[in-house]
Amino acid sequence: MGRNMLWMKECKKTVCSIIFVLYAAAVAAMYITQFVPELKDAPAKPNKGALQPGEGYGSTIKEDPAILMPAAVESLICEYLEGSYRAYPLLFYKDVRLKEEDSAGIAAVIEELTGLTKTELDRFDAYEPERYEAALHEDGEQSIVYKEAQLPAYSLRADISYERFRELMTIADEIIGGASKYSEQFLLYNFARVSMTYEEALAEYEEITDEENIAGSYSRLYCDYMGIILSIMPVFVCAGLWQMDKRSRMEELIYSRKISSLKLIITRYLSMLLCMSIPVILTFLHAMICIGKLYPEKNIHFGNAIALTMVWLIPAIMAVTGTGALISELFSPLFAIFVQGAWWYIAVQSNQNAGSITKYSLIVRHNTLGSMKLFQIQYGNFVQNRMGYLILSMIVLLCTVIIYHWHRKGAGHAKKILWKNTVRKSKA
Protein backbone atom coordinates (compact mmCIF):
# COMPACT_ATOMS: atom_id res chain seq x y z
CA MET A 1 0.00 0.00 0.00
CA GLY A 2 1.47 3.37 -1.04
CA ARG A 3 2.33 5.91 1.61
CA ASN A 4 -0.17 8.50 0.37
CA MET A 5 -2.93 5.90 0.01
CA LEU A 6 -2.35 4.65 3.58
CA TRP A 7 -2.31 8.22 4.88
CA MET A 8 -5.57 9.12 3.14
CA LYS A 9 -7.22 5.88 4.27
CA GLU A 10 -6.35 6.51 7.92
CA CYS A 11 -7.50 10.14 7.74
CA LYS A 12 -10.78 9.11 6.10
CA LYS A 13 -11.33 6.38 8.68
CA THR A 14 -10.81 8.93 11.46
CA VAL A 15 -13.04 11.76 10.24
CA CYS A 16 -15.82 9.39 9.15
CA SER A 17 -16.07 7.71 12.54
CA ILE A 18 -18.90 8.59 14.90
CA ILE A 19 -16.49 9.03 17.77
CA PHE A 20 -14.62 11.76 15.86
CA VAL A 21 -17.90 13.59 15.27
CA LEU A 22 -18.53 13.43 19.01
CA TYR A 23 -14.98 14.66 19.63
CA ALA A 24 -15.48 17.64 17.31
CA ALA A 25 -18.83 18.39 18.94
CA ALA A 26 -17.26 18.33 22.41
CA VAL A 27 -14.46 20.68 21.34
CA ALA A 28 -16.96 23.05 19.74
CA ALA A 29 -19.23 22.94 22.80
CA MET A 30 -16.36 23.81 25.13
CA TYR A 31 -15.33 26.68 22.88
CA ILE A 32 -18.85 28.08 22.44
CA THR A 33 -20.00 27.80 26.04
CA GLN A 34 -16.78 28.81 27.81
CA PHE A 35 -14.65 31.01 25.57
CA VAL A 36 -17.07 32.70 23.14
CA PRO A 37 -18.72 34.74 25.95
CA GLU A 38 -15.29 36.33 26.55
CA LEU A 39 -15.37 37.61 22.96
CA LYS A 40 -18.61 39.58 23.27
CA ASP A 41 -17.18 42.61 25.05
CA ALA A 42 -13.72 44.02 25.59
CA PRO A 43 -12.60 44.47 29.21
CA ALA A 44 -13.89 47.70 30.73
CA LYS A 45 -11.37 50.32 31.76
CA PRO A 46 -11.39 50.75 35.55
CA ASN A 47 -13.06 53.97 36.66
CA LYS A 48 -11.50 55.52 39.73
CA GLY A 49 -13.97 56.57 42.38
CA ALA A 50 -16.96 54.83 40.76
CA LEU A 51 -16.98 51.86 43.13
CA GLN A 52 -19.61 51.28 45.75
CA PRO A 53 -18.59 50.73 49.40
CA GLY A 54 -17.17 47.27 49.89
CA GLU A 55 -16.30 46.83 46.21
CA GLY A 56 -12.80 46.59 44.84
CA TYR A 57 -10.81 46.37 41.65
CA GLY A 58 -10.42 42.63 41.92
CA SER A 59 -7.48 40.62 43.17
CA THR A 60 -4.26 39.33 41.80
CA ILE A 61 -1.55 36.89 42.80
CA LYS A 62 1.70 38.65 43.53
CA GLU A 63 4.82 36.61 44.32
CA ASP A 64 6.06 39.06 46.90
CA PRO A 65 8.07 37.40 49.71
CA ALA A 66 7.04 40.19 52.09
CA ILE A 67 3.40 39.12 51.62
CA LEU A 68 3.79 35.40 51.00
CA MET A 69 6.21 34.39 53.75
CA PRO A 70 4.45 35.87 56.83
CA ALA A 71 1.04 34.59 55.68
CA ALA A 72 2.27 31.04 55.06
CA VAL A 73 4.24 30.86 58.32
CA GLU A 74 1.25 32.10 60.35
CA SER A 75 -0.96 29.47 58.72
CA LEU A 76 1.56 26.71 59.44
CA ILE A 77 1.79 27.72 63.12
CA CYS A 78 -2.02 27.79 63.39
CA GLU A 79 -2.35 24.33 61.91
CA TYR A 80 0.38 22.98 64.18
CA LEU A 81 -1.40 24.34 67.26
CA GLU A 82 -4.69 22.93 66.04
CA GLY A 83 -3.07 19.56 65.40
CA SER A 84 -4.86 19.43 62.07
CA TYR A 85 -3.63 20.20 58.55
CA ARG A 86 -5.83 20.90 55.55
CA ALA A 87 -4.97 19.08 52.36
CA TYR A 88 -6.83 18.66 49.09
CA PRO A 89 -5.83 15.44 47.33
CA LEU A 90 -7.87 15.34 44.09
CA LEU A 91 -9.35 18.63 45.39
CA PHE A 92 -11.32 16.78 48.07
CA TYR A 93 -10.84 18.17 51.56
CA LYS A 94 -8.81 15.97 53.88
CA ASP A 95 -8.18 16.62 57.56
CA VAL A 96 -4.61 15.37 58.15
CA ARG A 97 -3.51 14.50 61.68
CA LEU A 98 0.17 13.71 61.99
CA LYS A 99 2.03 11.17 64.06
CA GLU A 100 4.34 12.47 66.77
CA GLU A 101 7.49 12.14 64.69
CA ASP A 102 5.88 13.93 61.74
CA SER A 103 4.55 16.66 64.02
CA ALA A 104 8.11 17.13 65.29
CA GLY A 105 9.19 17.61 61.68
CA ILE A 106 6.69 20.46 61.24
CA ALA A 107 7.90 21.97 64.53
CA ALA A 108 11.47 21.87 63.20
CA VAL A 109 10.36 23.77 60.08
CA ILE A 110 8.63 26.39 62.24
CA GLU A 111 11.68 26.70 64.47
CA GLU A 112 13.98 27.37 61.52
CA LEU A 113 11.55 29.99 60.22
CA THR A 114 10.76 31.78 63.49
CA GLY A 115 12.97 30.53 66.31
CA LEU A 116 9.93 29.12 68.15
CA THR A 117 10.87 25.74 69.62
CA LYS A 118 8.61 22.70 69.83
CA THR A 119 8.49 23.10 73.61
CA GLU A 120 7.32 26.69 73.32
CA LEU A 121 4.65 25.73 70.81
CA ASP A 122 3.40 22.79 72.86
CA ARG A 123 3.21 24.86 76.06
CA PHE A 124 1.18 27.63 74.46
CA ASP A 125 -2.41 27.09 75.59
CA ALA A 126 -4.02 30.42 74.68
CA TYR A 127 -4.44 29.64 70.99
CA GLU A 128 -7.62 30.76 69.29
CA PRO A 129 -8.14 30.54 65.51
CA GLU A 130 -8.99 33.55 63.40
CA ARG A 131 -12.74 34.00 63.17
CA TYR A 132 -15.63 36.32 62.54
CA GLU A 133 -17.91 37.13 65.46
CA ALA A 134 -21.21 38.95 65.79
CA ALA A 135 -20.81 42.15 67.84
CA LEU A 136 -23.72 43.95 69.51
CA HIS A 137 -23.41 47.74 69.64
CA GLU A 138 -24.94 50.12 72.18
CA ASP A 139 -27.61 51.20 69.70
CA GLY A 140 -28.74 47.59 69.35
CA GLU A 141 -27.25 47.09 65.89
CA GLN A 142 -25.23 43.99 65.12
CA SER A 143 -22.13 43.76 62.96
CA ILE A 144 -19.62 41.10 62.04
CA VAL A 145 -16.18 41.67 63.55
CA TYR A 146 -13.00 39.91 62.46
CA LYS A 147 -10.86 38.45 65.26
CA GLU A 148 -7.22 37.65 64.57
CA ALA A 149 -5.73 34.34 65.66
CA GLN A 150 -4.16 34.29 69.12
CA LEU A 151 -0.62 33.02 68.63
CA PRO A 152 2.60 32.97 70.65
CA ALA A 153 4.84 35.97 70.07
CA TYR A 154 7.20 35.37 67.18
CA SER A 155 8.80 37.05 64.20
CA LEU A 156 10.06 35.72 60.92
CA ARG A 157 13.82 35.32 61.06
CA ALA A 158 15.56 38.01 59.03
CA ASP A 159 18.27 35.64 57.77
CA ILE A 160 15.82 33.25 56.08
CA SER A 161 16.09 33.64 52.30
CA TYR A 162 13.09 33.27 50.04
CA GLU A 163 14.69 30.23 48.40
CA ARG A 164 15.14 28.52 51.78
CA PHE A 165 11.57 29.44 52.70
CA ARG A 166 10.28 27.68 49.57
CA GLU A 167 12.39 24.62 50.41
CA LEU A 168 10.94 24.51 53.93
CA MET A 169 7.41 24.81 52.57
CA THR A 170 8.10 21.83 50.33
CA ILE A 171 9.39 19.86 53.33
CA ALA A 172 6.25 20.73 55.32
CA ASP A 173 4.03 19.68 52.40
CA GLU A 174 5.83 16.34 52.10
CA ILE A 175 5.42 15.68 55.83
CA ILE A 176 1.68 16.46 55.59
CA GLY A 177 1.38 14.08 52.65
CA GLY A 178 1.16 16.40 49.67
CA ALA A 179 -1.56 18.63 48.19
CA SER A 180 -1.47 20.89 51.25
CA LYS A 181 -1.63 24.68 51.25
CA TYR A 182 2.17 24.74 51.26
CA SER A 183 2.68 22.67 48.11
CA GLU A 184 4.23 24.15 45.00
CA GLN A 185 0.92 24.31 43.14
CA PHE A 186 -1.10 25.87 45.97
CA LEU A 187 1.36 28.11 47.83
CA LEU A 188 0.96 31.23 45.72
CA TYR A 189 -2.78 30.77 45.34
CA ASN A 190 -3.30 30.58 49.11
CA PHE A 191 -0.86 33.15 50.42
CA ALA A 192 0.06 35.58 47.64
CA ARG A 193 -3.39 36.86 46.64
CA VAL A 194 -3.83 40.58 47.24
CA SER A 195 -6.45 43.20 46.36
CA MET A 196 -5.54 45.38 43.43
CA THR A 197 -5.34 49.12 43.73
CA TYR A 198 -6.81 51.37 41.07
CA GLU A 199 -3.32 51.91 39.67
CA GLU A 200 -2.68 48.16 39.48
CA ALA A 201 -6.08 47.51 37.89
CA LEU A 202 -5.42 50.24 35.32
CA ALA A 203 -1.95 48.84 34.60
CA GLU A 204 -3.43 45.36 34.04
CA TYR A 205 -6.12 46.77 31.75
CA GLU A 206 -3.51 48.60 29.70
CA GLU A 207 -1.36 45.47 29.61
CA ILE A 208 -4.24 43.35 28.29
CA THR A 209 -5.26 45.89 25.66
CA ASP A 210 -1.73 46.67 24.47
CA GLU A 211 -1.32 45.79 20.78
CA GLU A 212 1.58 43.46 21.60
CA ASN A 213 -0.33 41.60 24.33
CA ILE A 214 -3.97 41.37 23.21
CA ALA A 215 -3.59 38.17 21.23
CA GLY A 216 -1.44 36.57 23.93
CA SER A 217 -3.93 37.43 26.69
CA TYR A 218 -6.82 35.84 24.82
CA SER A 219 -4.78 32.86 23.64
CA ARG A 220 -3.82 31.99 27.24
CA LEU A 221 -7.48 32.01 28.22
CA TYR A 222 -8.41 30.04 25.08
CA CYS A 223 -5.78 27.41 25.86
CA ASP A 224 -6.96 27.21 29.46
CA TYR A 225 -10.46 26.18 28.39
CA MET A 226 -9.49 24.06 25.41
CA GLY A 227 -6.71 22.29 27.29
CA ILE A 228 -9.32 20.77 29.61
CA ILE A 229 -11.30 19.08 26.84
CA LEU A 230 -8.22 18.17 24.78
CA SER A 231 -6.75 16.29 27.74
CA ILE A 232 -9.53 13.71 27.68
CA MET A 233 -11.38 13.56 24.34
CA PRO A 234 -8.50 12.36 22.07
CA VAL A 235 -8.40 9.05 23.95
CA PHE A 236 -11.96 8.31 22.79
CA VAL A 237 -10.97 8.83 19.16
CA CYS A 238 -7.87 6.67 19.54
CA ALA A 239 -9.63 3.90 21.47
CA GLY A 240 -12.57 4.02 19.06
CA LEU A 241 -10.34 3.43 16.03
CA TRP A 242 -8.54 0.55 17.77
CA GLN A 243 -11.87 -1.01 18.70
CA MET A 244 -13.18 -0.48 15.16
CA ASP A 245 -10.31 -2.53 13.75
CA LYS A 246 -10.98 -5.33 16.19
CA ARG A 247 -14.70 -5.47 15.45
CA SER A 248 -14.22 -5.46 11.69
CA ARG A 249 -11.47 -8.07 11.99
CA MET A 250 -9.01 -5.71 10.34
CA GLU A 251 -6.23 -6.87 12.65
CA GLU A 252 -5.65 -10.07 10.69
CA LEU A 253 -5.61 -8.20 7.40
CA ILE A 254 -3.28 -5.49 8.69
CA TYR A 255 -0.97 -8.01 10.34
CA SER A 256 -0.61 -9.88 7.05
CA ARG A 257 0.49 -6.86 5.03
CA LYS A 258 4.13 -6.21 4.30
CA ILE A 259 3.99 -2.65 5.56
CA SER A 260 6.29 -2.11 8.53
CA SER A 261 4.84 -1.69 12.01
CA LEU A 262 6.71 1.61 12.37
CA LYS A 263 5.20 3.06 9.22
CA LEU A 264 1.70 1.86 10.01
CA ILE A 265 1.61 3.17 13.62
CA ILE A 266 3.29 6.47 12.76
CA THR A 267 0.87 7.04 9.87
CA ARG A 268 -2.14 6.24 12.05
CA TYR A 269 -0.84 8.42 14.87
CA LEU A 270 -0.11 11.43 12.66
CA SER A 271 -3.43 11.10 10.83
CA MET A 272 -5.28 11.17 14.17
CA LEU A 273 -3.28 14.23 15.29
CA LEU A 274 -4.02 16.04 12.04
CA CYS A 275 -7.73 15.26 12.11
CA MET A 276 -8.12 16.13 15.79
CA SER A 277 -6.29 19.42 15.23
CA ILE A 278 -8.85 20.58 12.66
CA PRO A 279 -11.58 21.59 15.18
CA VAL A 280 -8.92 23.34 17.27
CA ILE A 281 -7.61 25.28 14.27
CA LEU A 282 -11.13 26.29 13.21
CA THR A 283 -12.11 27.53 16.67
CA PHE A 284 -8.84 29.43 17.06
CA LEU A 285 -9.31 31.09 13.66
CA HIS A 286 -12.81 32.13 14.72
CA ALA A 287 -11.36 33.51 17.97
CA MET A 288 -8.76 35.58 16.12
CA ILE A 289 -11.44 37.05 13.83
CA CYS A 290 -13.59 37.97 16.83
CA ILE A 291 -10.63 39.50 18.68
CA GLY A 292 -9.90 41.63 15.64
CA LYS A 293 -13.51 42.88 15.69
CA LEU A 294 -13.29 43.64 19.41
CA TYR A 295 -10.28 45.89 18.87
CA PRO A 296 -10.69 47.31 15.34
CA GLU A 297 -8.40 50.25 16.09
CA LYS A 298 -5.53 48.00 17.20
CA ASN A 299 -2.83 46.44 15.04
CA ILE A 300 -2.93 43.04 16.74
CA HIS A 301 0.06 40.71 16.45
CA PHE A 302 -1.06 37.09 16.33
CA GLY A 303 2.30 35.40 15.64
CA ASN A 304 3.32 34.78 19.25
CA ALA A 305 -0.25 33.79 20.16
CA ILE A 306 -0.29 31.09 17.46
CA ALA A 307 3.07 29.76 18.66
CA LEU A 308 1.91 29.76 22.30
CA THR A 309 -1.30 27.91 21.41
CA MET A 310 0.63 25.20 19.55
CA VAL A 311 3.13 24.76 22.38
CA TRP A 312 0.30 24.67 24.92
CA LEU A 313 -2.18 22.31 23.24
CA ILE A 314 -0.32 20.07 20.79
CA PRO A 315 1.76 18.24 23.45
CA ALA A 316 -1.45 17.46 25.36
CA ILE A 317 -3.14 15.97 22.28
CA MET A 318 0.02 14.02 21.43
CA ALA A 319 0.44 12.63 24.96
CA VAL A 320 -3.21 11.62 25.36
CA THR A 321 -3.33 10.03 21.90
CA GLY A 322 -0.03 8.25 22.41
CA THR A 323 -0.90 6.77 25.80
CA GLY A 324 -4.33 5.83 24.49
CA ALA A 325 -2.76 3.94 21.59
CA LEU A 326 -0.26 2.17 23.83
CA ILE A 327 -2.83 1.03 26.41
CA SER A 328 -5.33 0.06 23.69
CA GLU A 329 -2.73 -2.11 21.99
CA LEU A 330 -1.29 -3.52 25.20
CA PHE A 331 -4.56 -4.14 27.03
CA SER A 332 -7.85 -2.87 25.56
CA PRO A 333 -9.46 0.35 24.27
CA LEU A 334 -11.89 0.38 27.20
CA PHE A 335 -9.05 0.19 29.70
CA ALA A 336 -7.30 3.06 27.87
CA ILE A 337 -10.39 5.24 28.36
CA PHE A 338 -10.55 4.29 32.04
CA VAL A 339 -6.88 5.13 32.66
CA GLN A 340 -7.06 8.42 30.77
CA GLY A 341 -10.27 9.36 32.58
CA ALA A 342 -8.56 8.83 35.94
CA TRP A 343 -5.48 10.80 34.82
CA TRP A 344 -7.65 13.64 33.51
CA TYR A 345 -9.71 13.77 36.70
CA ILE A 346 -6.60 14.00 38.87
CA ALA A 347 -5.14 16.74 36.63
CA VAL A 348 -8.33 18.82 36.69
CA GLN A 349 -8.89 18.51 40.42
CA SER A 350 -5.31 19.14 41.47
CA ASN A 351 -4.91 22.46 39.62
CA GLN A 352 -5.97 25.93 40.62
CA ASN A 353 -7.48 28.13 37.91
CA ALA A 354 -4.37 30.30 37.79
CA GLY A 355 -1.06 30.58 39.56
CA SER A 356 -0.35 26.86 39.83
CA ILE A 357 1.59 25.85 36.72
CA THR A 358 3.71 22.86 37.70
CA LYS A 359 6.25 20.78 35.81
CA TYR A 360 4.13 17.64 35.79
CA SER A 361 0.40 18.32 35.51
CA LEU A 362 -1.23 17.27 32.25
CA ILE A 363 -3.52 20.31 32.27
CA VAL A 364 -2.07 23.82 32.44
CA ARG A 365 -4.44 26.46 33.84
CA HIS A 366 -4.48 30.25 33.40
CA ASN A 367 -8.13 31.16 33.65
CA THR A 368 -7.83 34.94 33.31
CA LEU A 369 -7.13 37.53 30.65
CA GLY A 370 -4.75 39.30 32.99
CA SER A 371 -1.98 38.18 35.33
CA MET A 372 0.57 38.13 32.52
CA LYS A 373 3.39 38.70 35.01
CA LEU A 374 2.24 35.68 37.01
CA PHE A 375 2.40 33.57 33.85
CA GLN A 376 5.86 34.93 33.11
CA ILE A 377 7.00 33.97 36.61
CA GLN A 378 5.90 30.40 35.95
CA TYR A 379 6.99 30.32 32.31
CA GLY A 380 9.97 28.07 33.11
CA ASN A 381 7.64 25.47 34.62
CA PHE A 382 5.32 25.83 31.61
CA VAL A 383 8.10 25.14 29.09
CA GLN A 384 9.43 22.16 31.05
CA ASN A 385 5.89 20.82 31.41
CA ARG A 386 5.08 20.96 27.71
CA MET A 387 8.49 19.64 26.65
CA GLY A 388 8.09 16.79 29.11
CA TYR A 389 4.77 15.73 27.58
CA LEU A 390 6.21 16.08 24.08
CA ILE A 391 9.01 13.67 25.04
CA LEU A 392 6.51 11.39 26.79
CA SER A 393 4.41 11.18 23.64
CA MET A 394 7.46 10.10 21.64
CA ILE A 395 8.35 7.42 24.18
CA VAL A 396 4.86 5.91 24.34
CA LEU A 397 4.62 6.00 20.54
CA LEU A 398 7.85 4.02 20.26
CA CYS A 399 6.53 1.54 22.85
CA THR A 400 3.31 1.21 20.85
CA VAL A 401 5.29 0.35 17.72
CA ILE A 402 7.24 -2.31 19.63
CA ILE A 403 4.11 -3.88 21.16
CA TYR A 404 2.28 -3.74 17.83
CA HIS A 405 5.18 -5.43 16.06
CA TRP A 406 5.28 -8.04 18.82
CA HIS A 407 1.59 -8.76 18.25
CA ARG A 408 2.10 -9.02 14.49
CA LYS A 409 4.68 -11.72 15.09
CA GLY A 410 2.01 -13.77 16.85
CA ALA A 411 3.17 -13.27 20.42
CA GLY A 412 -0.03 -11.50 21.32
CA HIS A 413 -2.17 -14.30 19.93
CA ALA A 414 -0.17 -16.92 21.81
CA LYS A 415 -0.53 -14.88 24.97
CA LYS A 416 -4.33 -14.78 24.54
CA ILE A 417 -4.50 -18.55 24.11
CA LEU A 418 -2.34 -19.09 27.20
CA TRP A 419 -4.56 -16.76 29.20
CA LYS A 420 -7.76 -18.54 28.08
CA ASN A 421 -6.30 -21.93 28.97
CA THR A 422 -5.28 -20.63 32.40
CA VAL A 423 -8.80 -19.33 33.02
CA ARG A 424 -10.35 -22.66 31.97
CA LYS A 425 -8.07 -24.61 34.30
CA SER A 426 -8.84 -22.29 37.21
CA LYS A 427 -12.58 -22.83 36.68
CA ALA A 428 -12.22 -26.60 36.40
CSV table of C-alpha atoms in Angstrom, one decimal, residues 39 63 79 84 98 164 201 226 236 261 288 321 343 354 367 372 379 383 397 399 428:
chain,number,residue,atom,x,y,z
A,39,LEU,CA,-15.4,37.6,23.0
A,63,GLU,CA,4.8,36.6,44.3
A,79,GLU,CA,-2.4,24.3,61.9
A,84,SER,CA,-4.9,19.4,62.1
A,98,LEU,CA,0.2,13.7,62.0
A,164,ARG,CA,15.1,28.5,51.8
A,201,ALA,CA,-6.1,47.5,37.9
A,226,MET,CA,-9.5,24.1,25.4
A,236,PHE,CA,-12.0,8.3,22.8
A,261,SER,CA,4.8,-1.7,12.0
A,288,MET,CA,-8.8,35.6,16.1
A,321,THR,CA,-3.3,10.0,21.9
A,343,TRP,CA,-5.5,10.8,34.8
A,354,ALA,CA,-4.4,30.3,37.8
A,367,ASN,CA,-8.1,31.2,33.7
A,372,MET,CA,0.6,38.1,32.5
A,379,TYR,CA,7.0,30.3,32.3
A,383,VAL,CA,8.1,25.1,29.1
A,397,LEU,CA,4.6,6.0,20.5
A,399,CYS,CA,6.5,1.5,22.9
A,428,ALA,CA,-12.2,-26.6,36.4
